[in-house]
Amino acid sequence: MHFAFALLNLYVSSFCLCLKADLRLQFNDFHGRIPDLSSLRSLERLYLSANQLTGTIPDWIGSCNMLYDLQMFRNDLTGTIPESIGYLQNLEIFYLDN
């Protein structure tokens, strides 16, 4: 796991963000799997684009009920889109490619 993602995991696990939130981590050359950010329940925008993320899109994303903008293009993700993304009633933008 990329060092910055390890630090982010530590931060998220010790602090639950309760305000409206944007997490913009695009264009950072992060490597590895997408870390568990499920405690960020009020996440509205999640930008993970243009990194070198691998693995599948995690199912926990479907628990971010406030999410309306999800961008994960230009990574090396594999597998199918999890069914849980269909539960995101506020999702307006979902940008994914390989």
Coordinates of C-alpha atoms in Angstrom, one line a residue:
M1 CA 0.0 0.0 0.0
H2 CA 1.2 3.5 -0.8
F3 CA 2.5 5.3 2.3
A4 CA 0.1 8.2 1.8
F5 CA -2.9 5.8 1.7
A6 CA -1.6 4.1 4.8
L7 CA -1.6 7.5 6.6
L8 CA -5.0 8.3 5.2
N9 CA -6.3 4.9 6.6
L10 CA -4.9 5.7 10.0
Y11 CA -6.5 9.2 10.0
V12 CA -9.9 7.9 8.8
S13 CA -10.0 5.1 11.3
S14 CA -9.3 7.5 14.2
F15 CA -11.7 10.3 13.1
C16 CA -15.2 10.0 11.6
L17 CA -15.8 13.0 9.4
C18 CA -19.3 14.4 10.1
L19 CA -19.4 17.4 7.9
K20 CA -20.0 17.7 4.2
A21 CA -16.8 16.4 2.6
D22 CA -14.8 16.3 -0.6
L23 CA -11.9 14.0 -0.8
R24 CA -9.7 14.9 -3.8
L25 CA -6.8 12.5 -4.3
Q26 CA -6.5 12.6 -8.0
F27 CA -3.2 12.9 -9.9
N28 CA -1.1 11.7 -7.0
D29 CA 0.5 8.6 -8.3
F30 CA -1.0 6.5 -5.5
H31 CA -0.5 2.7 -5.9
G32 CA -2.4 -0.2 -4.5
R33 CA -6.0 -0.9 -3.6
I34 CA -8.5 1.7 -2.6
P35 CA -8.4 2.0 1.2
D36 CA -11.5 1.6 3.3
L37 CA -13.0 5.1 3.7
S38 CA -16.5 3.8 4.8
S39 CA -16.4 5.9 8.0
L40 CA -16.7 9.0 5.8
R41 CA -20.5 8.8 5.7
S42 CA -20.9 12.4 4.6
L43 CA -18.6 12.2 1.7
E44 CA -20.1 14.1 -1.3
R45 CA -17.3 14.0 -3.8
L46 CA -14.6 11.3 -4.1
Y47 CA -11.9 11.9 -6.7
L48 CA -9.4 9.1 -7.1
S49 CA -8.6 9.6 -10.8
A50 CA -5.3 9.4 -12.5
N51 CA -3.4 7.3 -10.0
Q52 CA -2.2 3.7 -10.3
L53 CA -4.9 2.1 -8.2
T54 CA -5.4 -1.6 -8.6
G55 CA -8.0 -4.2 -7.6
T56 CA -11.7 -3.9 -7.6
I57 CA -14.0 -1.0 -6.7
P58 CA -14.8 -1.7 -3.0
D59 CA -18.3 -2.5 -1.9
W60 CA -18.2 0.0 0.9
I61 CA -18.6 2.9 -1.6
G62 CA -22.3 2.1 -1.6
S63 CA -22.5 3.1 2.1
C64 CA -21.5 6.7 1.4
N65 CA -25.1 7.8 1.1
M66 CA -24.3 11.5 0.4
L67 CA -21.9 10.7 -2.5
Y68 CA -23.0 12.5 -5.7
D69 CA -19.7 12.8 -7.6
L70 CA -17.5 9.7 -7.9
Q71 CA -14.5 9.8 -10.3
M72 CA -12.0 7.0 -10.6
F73 CA -10.8 7.2 -14.2
R74 CA -7.2 6.5 -15.4
N75 CA -6.4 3.7 -12.9
D76 CA -5.8 0.0 -13.3
L77 CA -9.0 -1.2 -11.6
T78 CA -10.4 -4.6 -12.5
G79 CA -13.6 -6.6 -11.9
T80 CA -17.2 -5.5 -12.1
I81 CA -18.9 -2.4 -10.7
P82 CA -20.3 -3.4 -7.3
E83 CA -24.1 -3.6 -6.9
S84 CA -23.9 -1.3 -3.9
I85 CA -23.2 1.7 -6.2
G86 CA -26.8 1.3 -7.4
Y87 CA -27.9 2.3 -3.9
L88 CA -26.4 5.7 -4.1
Q89 CA -29.5 7.8 -4.7
N90 CA -27.7 11.1 -4.9
L91 CA -25.0 9.9 -7.4
E92 CA -25.1 12.2 -10.4
I93 CA -21.5 11.8 -11.8
F94 CA -19.8 8.5 -12.0
Y95 CA -16.7 8.6 -14.2
L96 CA -14.8 5.4 -14.7
D97 CA -12.5 4.1 -17.5
N98 CA -9.3 2.2 -17.7

